[in-house]
Coordinates of C-alpha atoms and ligand atoms in Angstrom, one line a residue:
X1373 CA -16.2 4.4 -73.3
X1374 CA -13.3 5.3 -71.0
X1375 CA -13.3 5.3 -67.4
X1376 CA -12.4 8.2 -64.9
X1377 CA -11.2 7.4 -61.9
X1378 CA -12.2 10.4 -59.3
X1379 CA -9.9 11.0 -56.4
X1380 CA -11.8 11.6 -52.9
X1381 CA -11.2 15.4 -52.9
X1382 CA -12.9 15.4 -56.1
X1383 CA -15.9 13.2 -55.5
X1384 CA -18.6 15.7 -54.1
X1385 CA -18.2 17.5 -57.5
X1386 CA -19.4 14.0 -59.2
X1387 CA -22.3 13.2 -57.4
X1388 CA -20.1 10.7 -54.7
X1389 CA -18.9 8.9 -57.9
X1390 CA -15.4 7.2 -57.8
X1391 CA -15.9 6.6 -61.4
X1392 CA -17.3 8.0 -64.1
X1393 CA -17.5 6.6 -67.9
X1394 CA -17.0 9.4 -70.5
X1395 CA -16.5 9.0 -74.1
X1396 CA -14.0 10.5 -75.2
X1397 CA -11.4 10.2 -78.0
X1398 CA -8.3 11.4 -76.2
X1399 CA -7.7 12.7 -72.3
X1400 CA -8.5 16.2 -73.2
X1401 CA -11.3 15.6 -74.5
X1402 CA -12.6 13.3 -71.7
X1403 CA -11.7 16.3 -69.4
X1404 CA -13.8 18.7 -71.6
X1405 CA -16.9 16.0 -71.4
X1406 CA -16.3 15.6 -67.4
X1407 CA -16.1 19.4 -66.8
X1408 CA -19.7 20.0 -69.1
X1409 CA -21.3 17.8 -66.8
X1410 CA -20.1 18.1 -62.9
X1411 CA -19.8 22.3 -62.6
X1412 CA -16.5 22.9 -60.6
X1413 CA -14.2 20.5 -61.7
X1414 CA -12.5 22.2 -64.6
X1415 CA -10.9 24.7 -62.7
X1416 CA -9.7 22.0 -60.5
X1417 CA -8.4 20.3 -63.4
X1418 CA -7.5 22.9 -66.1
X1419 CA -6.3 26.3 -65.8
X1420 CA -7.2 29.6 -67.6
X1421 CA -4.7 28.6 -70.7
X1422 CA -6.7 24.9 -70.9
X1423 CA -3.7 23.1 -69.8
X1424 CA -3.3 20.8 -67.1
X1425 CA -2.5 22.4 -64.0
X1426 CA 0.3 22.1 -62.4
X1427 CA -0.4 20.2 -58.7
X1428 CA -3.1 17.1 -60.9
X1429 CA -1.2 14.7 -62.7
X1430 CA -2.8 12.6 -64.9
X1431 CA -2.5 8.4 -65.6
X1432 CA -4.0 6.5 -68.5
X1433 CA -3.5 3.1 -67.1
X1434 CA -0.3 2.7 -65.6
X1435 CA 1.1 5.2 -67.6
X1436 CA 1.5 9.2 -66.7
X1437 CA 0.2 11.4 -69.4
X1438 CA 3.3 13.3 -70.0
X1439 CA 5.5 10.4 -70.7
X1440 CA 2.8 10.0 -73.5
X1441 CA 1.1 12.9 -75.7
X1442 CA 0.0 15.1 -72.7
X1443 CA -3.5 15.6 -73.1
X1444 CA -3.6 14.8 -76.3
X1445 CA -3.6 10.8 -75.3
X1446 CA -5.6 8.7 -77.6
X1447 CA -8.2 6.8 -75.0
X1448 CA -9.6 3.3 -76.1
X1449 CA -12.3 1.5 -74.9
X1450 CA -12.1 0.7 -71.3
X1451 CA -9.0 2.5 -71.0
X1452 CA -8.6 3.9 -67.1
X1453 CA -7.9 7.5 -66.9
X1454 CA -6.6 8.0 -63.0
X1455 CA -6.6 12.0 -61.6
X1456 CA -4.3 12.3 -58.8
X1457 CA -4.3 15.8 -57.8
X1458 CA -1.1 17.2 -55.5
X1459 CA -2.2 17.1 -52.2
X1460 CA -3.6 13.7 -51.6
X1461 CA -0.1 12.0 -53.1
X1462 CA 3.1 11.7 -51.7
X1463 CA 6.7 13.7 -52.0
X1464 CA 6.5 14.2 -56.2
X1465 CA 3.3 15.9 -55.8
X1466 CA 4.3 18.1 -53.0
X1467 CA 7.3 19.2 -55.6
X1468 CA 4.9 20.3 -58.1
X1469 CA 2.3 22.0 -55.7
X1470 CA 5.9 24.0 -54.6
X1471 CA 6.5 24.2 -58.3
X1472 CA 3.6 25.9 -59.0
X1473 CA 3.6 28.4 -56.1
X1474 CA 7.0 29.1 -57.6
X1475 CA 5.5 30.6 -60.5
X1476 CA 3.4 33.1 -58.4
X1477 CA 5.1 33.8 -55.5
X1478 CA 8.5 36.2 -55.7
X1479 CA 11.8 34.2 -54.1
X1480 CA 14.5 36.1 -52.2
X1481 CA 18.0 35.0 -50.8
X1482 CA 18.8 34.9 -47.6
X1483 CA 21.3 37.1 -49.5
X1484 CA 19.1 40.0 -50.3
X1485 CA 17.1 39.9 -47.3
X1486 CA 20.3 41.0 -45.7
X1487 CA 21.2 43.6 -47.7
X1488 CA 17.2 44.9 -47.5
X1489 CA 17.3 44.8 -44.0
X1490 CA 20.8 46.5 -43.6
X1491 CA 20.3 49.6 -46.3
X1492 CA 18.8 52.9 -45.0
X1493 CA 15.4 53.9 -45.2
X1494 CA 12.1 51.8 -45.6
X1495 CA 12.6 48.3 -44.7
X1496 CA 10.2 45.0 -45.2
X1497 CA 8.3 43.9 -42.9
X1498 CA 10.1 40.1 -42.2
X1499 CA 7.9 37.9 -41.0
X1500 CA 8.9 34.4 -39.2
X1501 CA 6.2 31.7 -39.7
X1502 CA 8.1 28.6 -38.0
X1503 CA 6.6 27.4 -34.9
X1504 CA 7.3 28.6 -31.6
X1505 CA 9.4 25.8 -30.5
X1506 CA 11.6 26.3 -33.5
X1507 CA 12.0 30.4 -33.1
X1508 CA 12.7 29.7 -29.3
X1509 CA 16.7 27.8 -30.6
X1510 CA 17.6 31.0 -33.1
X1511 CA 15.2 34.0 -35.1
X1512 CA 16.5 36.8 -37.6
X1513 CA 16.9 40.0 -35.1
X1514 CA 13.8 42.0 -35.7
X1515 CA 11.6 39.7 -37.2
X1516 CA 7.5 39.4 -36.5
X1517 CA 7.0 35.6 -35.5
X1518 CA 3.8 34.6 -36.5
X1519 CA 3.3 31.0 -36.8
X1520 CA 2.5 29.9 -40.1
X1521 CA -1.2 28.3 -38.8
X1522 CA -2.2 31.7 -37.4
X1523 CA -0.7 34.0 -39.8
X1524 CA -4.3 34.7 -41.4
X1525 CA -5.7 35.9 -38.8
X1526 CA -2.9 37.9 -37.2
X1527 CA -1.6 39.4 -40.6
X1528 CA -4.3 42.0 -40.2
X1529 CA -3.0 43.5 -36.7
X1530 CA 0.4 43.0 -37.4
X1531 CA 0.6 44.7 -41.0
X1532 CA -2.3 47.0 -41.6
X1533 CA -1.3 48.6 -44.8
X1534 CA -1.4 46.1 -48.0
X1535 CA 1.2 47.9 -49.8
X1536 CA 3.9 47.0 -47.0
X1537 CA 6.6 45.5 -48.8
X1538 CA 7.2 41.7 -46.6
X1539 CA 9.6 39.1 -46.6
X1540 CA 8.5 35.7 -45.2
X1541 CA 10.2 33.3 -43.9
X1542 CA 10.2 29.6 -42.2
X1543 CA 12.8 27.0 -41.5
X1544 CA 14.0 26.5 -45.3
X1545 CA 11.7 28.4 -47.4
X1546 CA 8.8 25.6 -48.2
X1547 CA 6.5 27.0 -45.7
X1548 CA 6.9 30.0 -46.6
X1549 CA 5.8 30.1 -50.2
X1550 CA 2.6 28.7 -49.1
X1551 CA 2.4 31.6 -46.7
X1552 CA 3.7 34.3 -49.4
X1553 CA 0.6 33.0 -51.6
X1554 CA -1.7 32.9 -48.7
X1555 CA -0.8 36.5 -48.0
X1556 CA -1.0 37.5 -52.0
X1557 CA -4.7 36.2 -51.7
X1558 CA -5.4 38.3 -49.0
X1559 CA -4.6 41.3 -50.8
X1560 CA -0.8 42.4 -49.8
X1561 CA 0.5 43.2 -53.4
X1562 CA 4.6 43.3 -52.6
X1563 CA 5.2 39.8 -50.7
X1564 CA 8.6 38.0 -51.3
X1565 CA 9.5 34.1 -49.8
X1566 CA 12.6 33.4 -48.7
X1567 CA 14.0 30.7 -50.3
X1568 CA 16.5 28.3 -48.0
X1569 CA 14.8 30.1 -44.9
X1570 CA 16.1 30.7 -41.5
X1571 CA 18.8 27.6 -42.4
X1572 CA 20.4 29.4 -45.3
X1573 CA 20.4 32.5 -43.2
X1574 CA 22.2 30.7 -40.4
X1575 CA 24.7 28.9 -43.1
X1576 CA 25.4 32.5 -44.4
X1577 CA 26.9 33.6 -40.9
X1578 CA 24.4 36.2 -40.6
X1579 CA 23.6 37.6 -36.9
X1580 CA 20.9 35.7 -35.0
X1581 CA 18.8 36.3 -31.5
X1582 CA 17.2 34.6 -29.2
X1583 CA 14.2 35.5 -28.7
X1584 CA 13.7 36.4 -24.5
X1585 CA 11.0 34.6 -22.6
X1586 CA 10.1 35.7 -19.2
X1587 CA 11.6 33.2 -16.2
X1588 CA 8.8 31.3 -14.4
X1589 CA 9.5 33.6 -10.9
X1590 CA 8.5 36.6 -13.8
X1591 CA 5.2 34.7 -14.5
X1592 CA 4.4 34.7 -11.3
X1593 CA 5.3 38.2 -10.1
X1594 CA 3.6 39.3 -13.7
X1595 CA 0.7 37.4 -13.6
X1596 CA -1.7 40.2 -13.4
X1597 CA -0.2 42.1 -16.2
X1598 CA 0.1 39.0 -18.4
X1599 CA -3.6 38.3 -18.4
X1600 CA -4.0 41.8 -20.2
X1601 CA -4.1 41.8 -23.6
X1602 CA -2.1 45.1 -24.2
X1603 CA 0.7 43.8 -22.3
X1604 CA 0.9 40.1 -22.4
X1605 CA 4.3 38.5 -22.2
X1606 CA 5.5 40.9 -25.1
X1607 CA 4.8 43.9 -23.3
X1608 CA 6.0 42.7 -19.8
X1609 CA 9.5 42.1 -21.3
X1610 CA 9.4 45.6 -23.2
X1611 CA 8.8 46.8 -19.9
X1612 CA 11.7 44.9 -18.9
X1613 CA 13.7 45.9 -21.4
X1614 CA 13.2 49.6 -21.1
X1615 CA 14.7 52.2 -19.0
X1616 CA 13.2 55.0 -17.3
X1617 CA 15.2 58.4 -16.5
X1618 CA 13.8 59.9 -13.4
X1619 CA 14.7 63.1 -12.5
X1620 CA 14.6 63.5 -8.7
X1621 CA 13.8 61.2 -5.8
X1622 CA 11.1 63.4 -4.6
X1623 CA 7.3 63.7 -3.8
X1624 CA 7.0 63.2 -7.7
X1625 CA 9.8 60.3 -8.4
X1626 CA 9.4 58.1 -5.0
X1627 CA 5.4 57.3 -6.0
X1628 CA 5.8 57.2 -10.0
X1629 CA 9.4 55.0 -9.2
X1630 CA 7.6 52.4 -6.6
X1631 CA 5.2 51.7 -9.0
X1632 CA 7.3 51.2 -11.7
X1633 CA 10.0 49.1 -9.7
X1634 CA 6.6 47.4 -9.0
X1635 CA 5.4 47.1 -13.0
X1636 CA 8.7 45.7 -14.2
X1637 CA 10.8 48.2 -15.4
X1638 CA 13.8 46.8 -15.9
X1639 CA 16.3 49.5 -15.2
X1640 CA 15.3 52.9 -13.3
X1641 CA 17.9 55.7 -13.0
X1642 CA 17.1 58.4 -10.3
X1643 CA 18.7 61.1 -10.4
X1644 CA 19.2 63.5 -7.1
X1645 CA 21.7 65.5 -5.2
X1646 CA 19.5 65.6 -1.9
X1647 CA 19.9 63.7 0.9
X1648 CA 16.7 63.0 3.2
X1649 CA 15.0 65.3 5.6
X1650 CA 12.4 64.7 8.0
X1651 CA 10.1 67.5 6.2
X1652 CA 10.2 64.7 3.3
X1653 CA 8.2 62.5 4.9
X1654 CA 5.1 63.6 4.5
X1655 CA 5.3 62.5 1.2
X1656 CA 8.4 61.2 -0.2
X1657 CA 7.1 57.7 0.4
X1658 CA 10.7 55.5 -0.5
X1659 CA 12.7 56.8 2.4
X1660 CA 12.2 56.5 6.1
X1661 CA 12.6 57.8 9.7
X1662 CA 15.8 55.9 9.7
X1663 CA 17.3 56.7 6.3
X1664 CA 17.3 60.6 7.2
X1665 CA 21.1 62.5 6.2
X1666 CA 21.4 59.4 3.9
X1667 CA 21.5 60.4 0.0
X1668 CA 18.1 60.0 -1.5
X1669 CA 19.5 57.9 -4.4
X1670 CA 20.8 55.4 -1.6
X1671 CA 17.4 55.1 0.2
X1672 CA 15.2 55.3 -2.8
X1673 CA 17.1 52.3 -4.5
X1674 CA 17.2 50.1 -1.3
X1675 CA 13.5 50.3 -0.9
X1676 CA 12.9 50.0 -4.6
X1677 CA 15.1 47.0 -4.9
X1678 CA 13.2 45.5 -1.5
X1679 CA 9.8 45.7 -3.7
X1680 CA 11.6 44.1 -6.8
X1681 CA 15.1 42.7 -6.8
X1682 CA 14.2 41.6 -10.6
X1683 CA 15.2 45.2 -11.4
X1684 CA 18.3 47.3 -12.2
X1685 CA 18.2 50.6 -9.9
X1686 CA 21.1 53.1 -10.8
X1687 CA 21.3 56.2 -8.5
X1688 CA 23.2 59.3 -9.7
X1689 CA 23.9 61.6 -6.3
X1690 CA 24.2 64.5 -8.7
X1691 CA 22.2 67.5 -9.8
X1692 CA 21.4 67.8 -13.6
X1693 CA 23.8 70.4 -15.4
X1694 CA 24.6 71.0 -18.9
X1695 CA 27.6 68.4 -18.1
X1696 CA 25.8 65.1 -17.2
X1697 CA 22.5 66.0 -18.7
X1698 CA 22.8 64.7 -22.4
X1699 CA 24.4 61.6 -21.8
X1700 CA 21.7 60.6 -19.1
X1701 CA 18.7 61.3 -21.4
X1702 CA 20.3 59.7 -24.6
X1703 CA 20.3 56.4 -22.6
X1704 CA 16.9 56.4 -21.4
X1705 CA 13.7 55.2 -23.6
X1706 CA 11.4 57.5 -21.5
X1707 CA 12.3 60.5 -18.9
X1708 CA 10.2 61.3 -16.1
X1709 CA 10.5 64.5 -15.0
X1710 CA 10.0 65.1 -11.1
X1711 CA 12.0 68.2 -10.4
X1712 CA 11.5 70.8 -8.4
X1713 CA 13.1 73.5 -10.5
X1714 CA 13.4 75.7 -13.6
X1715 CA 17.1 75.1 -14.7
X1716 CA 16.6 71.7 -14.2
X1717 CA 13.3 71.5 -16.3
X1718 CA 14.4 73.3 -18.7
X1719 CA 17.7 71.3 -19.1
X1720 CA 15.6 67.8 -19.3
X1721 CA 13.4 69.6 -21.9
X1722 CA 16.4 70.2 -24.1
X1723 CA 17.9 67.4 -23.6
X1724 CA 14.5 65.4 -24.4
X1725 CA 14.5 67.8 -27.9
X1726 CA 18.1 67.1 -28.7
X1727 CA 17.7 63.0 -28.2
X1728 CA 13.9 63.2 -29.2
X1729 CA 12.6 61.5 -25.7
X1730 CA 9.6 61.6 -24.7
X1731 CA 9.6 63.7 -21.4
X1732 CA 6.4 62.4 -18.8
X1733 CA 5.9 66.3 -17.5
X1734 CA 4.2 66.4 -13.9
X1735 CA 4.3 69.6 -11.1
X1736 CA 2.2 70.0 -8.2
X1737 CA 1.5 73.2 -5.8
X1738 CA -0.6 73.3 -2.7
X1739 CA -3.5 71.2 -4.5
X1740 CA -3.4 71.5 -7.4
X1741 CA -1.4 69.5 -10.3
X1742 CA -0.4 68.9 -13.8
X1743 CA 0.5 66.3 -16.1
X1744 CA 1.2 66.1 -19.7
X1745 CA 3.7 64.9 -22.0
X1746 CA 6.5 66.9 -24.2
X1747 CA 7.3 64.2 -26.9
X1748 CA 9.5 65.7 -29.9
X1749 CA 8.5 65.6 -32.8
X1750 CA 4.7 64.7 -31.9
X1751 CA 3.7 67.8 -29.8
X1752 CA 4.8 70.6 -28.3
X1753 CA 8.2 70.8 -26.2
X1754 CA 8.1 72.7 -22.8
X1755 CA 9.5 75.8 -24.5
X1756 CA 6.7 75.6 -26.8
X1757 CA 4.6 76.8 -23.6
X1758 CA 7.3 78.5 -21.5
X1759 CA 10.1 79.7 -24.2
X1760 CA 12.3 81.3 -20.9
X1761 CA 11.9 80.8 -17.3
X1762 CA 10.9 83.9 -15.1
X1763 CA 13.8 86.1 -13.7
X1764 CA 14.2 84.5 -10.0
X1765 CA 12.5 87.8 -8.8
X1766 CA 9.7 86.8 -9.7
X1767 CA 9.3 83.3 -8.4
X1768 CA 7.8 82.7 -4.7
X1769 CA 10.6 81.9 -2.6
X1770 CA 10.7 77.7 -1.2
X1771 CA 9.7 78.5 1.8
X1772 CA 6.5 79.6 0.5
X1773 CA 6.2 76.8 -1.4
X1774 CA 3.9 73.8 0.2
X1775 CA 2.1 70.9 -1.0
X1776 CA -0.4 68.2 0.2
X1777 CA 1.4 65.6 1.0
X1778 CA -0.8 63.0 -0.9
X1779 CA -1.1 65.3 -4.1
X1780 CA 2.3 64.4 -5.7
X1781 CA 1.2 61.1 -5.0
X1782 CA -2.0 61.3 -7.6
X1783 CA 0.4 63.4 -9.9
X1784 CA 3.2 61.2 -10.0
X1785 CA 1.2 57.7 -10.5
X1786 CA -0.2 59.5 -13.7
X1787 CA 3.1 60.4 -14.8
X1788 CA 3.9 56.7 -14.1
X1789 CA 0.7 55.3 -15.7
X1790 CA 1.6 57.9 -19.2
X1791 CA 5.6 56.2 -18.4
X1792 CA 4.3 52.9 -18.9
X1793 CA 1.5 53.5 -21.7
X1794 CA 4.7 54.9 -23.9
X1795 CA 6.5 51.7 -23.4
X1796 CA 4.2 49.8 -24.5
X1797 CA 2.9 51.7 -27.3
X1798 CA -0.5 51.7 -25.8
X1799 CA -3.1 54.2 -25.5
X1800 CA -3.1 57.8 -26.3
X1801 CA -0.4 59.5 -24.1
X1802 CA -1.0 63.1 -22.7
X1803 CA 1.0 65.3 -26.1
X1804 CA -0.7 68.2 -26.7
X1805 CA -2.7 68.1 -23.7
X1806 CA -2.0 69.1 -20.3
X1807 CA -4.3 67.3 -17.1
X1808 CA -4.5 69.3 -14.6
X1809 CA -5.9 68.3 -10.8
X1810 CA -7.6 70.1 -8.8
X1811 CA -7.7 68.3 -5.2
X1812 CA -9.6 70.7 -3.5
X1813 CA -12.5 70.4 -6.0
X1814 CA -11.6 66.7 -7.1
X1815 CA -11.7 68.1 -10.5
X1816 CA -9.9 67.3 -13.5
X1817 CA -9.5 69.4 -16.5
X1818 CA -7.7 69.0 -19.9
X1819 CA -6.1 71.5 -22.0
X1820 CA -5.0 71.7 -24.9
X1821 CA -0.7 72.6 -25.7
X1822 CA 0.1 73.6 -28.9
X1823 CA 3.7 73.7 -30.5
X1824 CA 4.9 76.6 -31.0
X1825 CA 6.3 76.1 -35.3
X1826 CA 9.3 79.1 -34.1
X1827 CA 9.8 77.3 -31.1
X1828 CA 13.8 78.2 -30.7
X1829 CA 14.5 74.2 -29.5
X1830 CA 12.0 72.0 -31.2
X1831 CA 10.8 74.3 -34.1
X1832 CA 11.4 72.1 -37.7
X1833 CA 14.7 72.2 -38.9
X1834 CA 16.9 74.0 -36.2
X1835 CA 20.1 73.3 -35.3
X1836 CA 20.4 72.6 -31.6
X1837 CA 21.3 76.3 -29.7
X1838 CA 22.8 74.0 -26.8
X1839 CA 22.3 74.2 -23.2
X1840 CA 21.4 76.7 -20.8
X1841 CA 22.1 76.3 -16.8
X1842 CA 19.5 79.4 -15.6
X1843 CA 20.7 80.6 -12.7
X1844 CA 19.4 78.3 -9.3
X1845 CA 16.5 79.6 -7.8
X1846 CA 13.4 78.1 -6.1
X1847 CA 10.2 79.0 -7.9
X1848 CA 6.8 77.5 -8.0
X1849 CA 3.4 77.2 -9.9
X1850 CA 1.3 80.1 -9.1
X1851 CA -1.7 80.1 -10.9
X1852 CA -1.1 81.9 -14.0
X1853 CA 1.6 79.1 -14.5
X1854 CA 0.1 76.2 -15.2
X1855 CA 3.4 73.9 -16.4
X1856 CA 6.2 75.8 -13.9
X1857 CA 7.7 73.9 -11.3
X1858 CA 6.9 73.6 -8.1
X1859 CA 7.3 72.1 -4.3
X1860 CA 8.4 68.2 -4.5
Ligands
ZN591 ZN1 9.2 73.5 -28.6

């Protein structure tokens, strides 16, 4: 008889037993006798191929079996046969547990992770599994940090789709093959590990970030936004990050601006040629009694800035031409549009199509409203709905144009709230759909925009016909218009 010396993980599949007698010719077959009678242990001990896997060594006597005849060992009577599987030893049996995951788990370089991440086209998904403390000193520029004891149960959220090709990643590539195999047993069939980790890529000379954490003074100031999921610290410094084009300082821009100045937006540029009049008041809530002859841009970013000095306000005293138009929308993530005018809508619109912006639509007239949102390439441009503007004939002059005062208020905090639901990739935004208010009533109404597949701007696979600045003329909504422009 030979004696089997159970290691602790193993002892619940023997009864408790820290020994066992077998008899048993050799190791192998002491094995074979052990596994007929405790159900479980030979897959702990052997794999599919009947060899010894590769995180359990085994010890006849002082001996390891491999320094011997493997399995084939001759036992004697008495003879001690020790299992010591991987994970309760020390450093040597770590190496062969990594050894092992070697075999099953696909290794990149730093090397190729570079070039994958550089080349055009579909990318991996490169995922960072250090610990927060470690990301904070240095990351890879655009990868997912996911610490390695959460990644289960974030994967999920973070990569849907099991056929996404990902690259994972730690400090030098150890706990990442434990990750890469945790991941392959979930299911996701193209995983790689990158071996030498987030050392090698620093050794190569590659580019590295630091990932941005809001101040303590933003904590505060966000606190409200931070104890919502869908926004969290992520989100308040995407909002942060972003910045928002809005076109005029009027009774559209002054309510959506505030409240984005409020939320965080990190840079707002308002663009107007106006200067203040008392007839603003009524509803142009950023300037005042004592800011009236000053430039709207002036008085809208020194009341803005007053709210939030964490902010960047730019103000462009000029009116939106073919000239300045481009270059304004191709530096914005989102526009908001709250002119007062055809040229200008239309030129935005373009614009919008040409840098493929989301435009945040919103008119008002007497009281009623609209909202929607003109994203390219997702729904319908405003020449899907509106292909020309009307000949200036046949718009009401401004002077018939009038508003209630709080109505632009309601229209332009929705075009604020769809503002900051496209920053933060939350929510379904208004494309395809147009809102439209009815004060009077206190009635809301959707409808549904379709684009228009000739559309001469946004229409699949047309080159740009450039832009157009219509002649100036005041118009308005009337009702057989839902989307024109109207009174700000
Ligand atoms: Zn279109």
């Amino acid at each position: 008889m030979a004696i089997v010396r159970i290691p602790t993980p193993l002892r619940s599949l023997v009864g408790g037993a820290d020994e066992v007698e077998v008899a048993a010719a050799n190791v192998r077959e002491a094995l074979e006798e052990l596994s007929r009678r405790h159900e479980g242990l030979r897959e702990r001990l052997l794999g599919p191929d009947g060899e010894l896997r590769h995180f359990v060594n085994l010890y006849v006597g002082a001996d390891d079996i491999r320094d011997r005849d493997g399995l084939e060992t001759p036992l004697a009577e008495r003879d001690v046969v020790s299992i010591v599987p991987a994970i309760a030893g020390g450093l040597p049996d770590v190496r062969a547990l990594m050894a092992e995951l070697r075999q099953r788990v696909r290794e990149v370089s730093a090397e190729q992770v570079h070039e994958l991440l550089r080349r055009p086209g579909p990318r991996p998904v490169l995922i960072d599994v250090r610990e927060p403390d470690e990301v904070e000193q240095g990351m890879i520029p655009g990868a997912l940090a996911i610490p390695r004891g959460l990644l289960e149960f974030r994967i999920e959220q973070a990569v849907p789709d099991r056929a996404t090709p990902i690259v994972v990643h730690c400090a030098s590539g150890g706990r990442s093959l434990l990750a890469a195999d945790s991941l392959q047993r979930l299911g996701y069939r193209d995983v790689a590990s990158m071996a030498g980790g987030y050392r090698a890529w620093e050794q190569a000379g590659y580019e590295t970030t630091r990932p941005l954490r809001l101040s303590p003074a933003q904590r505060r100031r966000y606190l409200r936004h931070l104890a919502i999921p869908e926004v969290g610290e992520q989100g308040q410094l995407r909002l942060l990050g972003a910045t928002v084009l809005l076109v005029g300082a009027g009774g559209l821009g002054c309510p959506a601006a505030y409240f984005l100045a409020a939320a965080g937006v990190g840079r707002l540029v308002i663009v107007d040629d106006d200067v203040v009049d008392e007839t603003n008041l009524q509803r142009q809530i950023l300037h005042t009694v004592d800011r009236i002859g000053q430039p709207k841009v002036d008085s809208a970013r020194r009341q803005l800035l007053a709210l939030n000095p964490d902010i960047e306000v730019v103000g462009v005293q000029q009116r939106l031409t073919s000239a300045n138009v481009s270059e304004l929308v191709a530096a914005a993530d989102v526009v908001l549009d709250g002119s007062d005018n055809f040229p200008t809508r239309y030129l935005l619109n373009d614009a919008c199509v040409l840098h493929r912006k989301p435009c945040v639509h919103g008119s008002v007239f007497r009281f009623e409203g609209q909202v929607t949102v003109f994203w390219p390439g997702r729904g319908p441009c405003y020449r899907c709905l509106y292909p020309a503007p009307p000949p200036p004939e046949l718009a009401p002059s401004c002077a018939e144009a009038g508003v209630l005062g709080v109505l632009p208020g309601v229209i332009g905090l929705l075009e604020a709230v769809e503002v900051i639901k496209i920053i933060l990739g939350q929510g379904e935004p208004l494309v395809g759909r147009l809102l439209t208010y009815d004060a009077l009533r206190a009635r809301f109404t959707e409808l549904r925009t379709r684009r228009d597949p000739d559309c001469a701007y946004c229409g699949e696979g047309r080159p740009f016909p450039g832009f157009i600045d219509y002649e100036q003329f005041c118009a308005s909504a009337g009702a057989g218009q839902p989307a024109a422009p109207a009174a700000r």
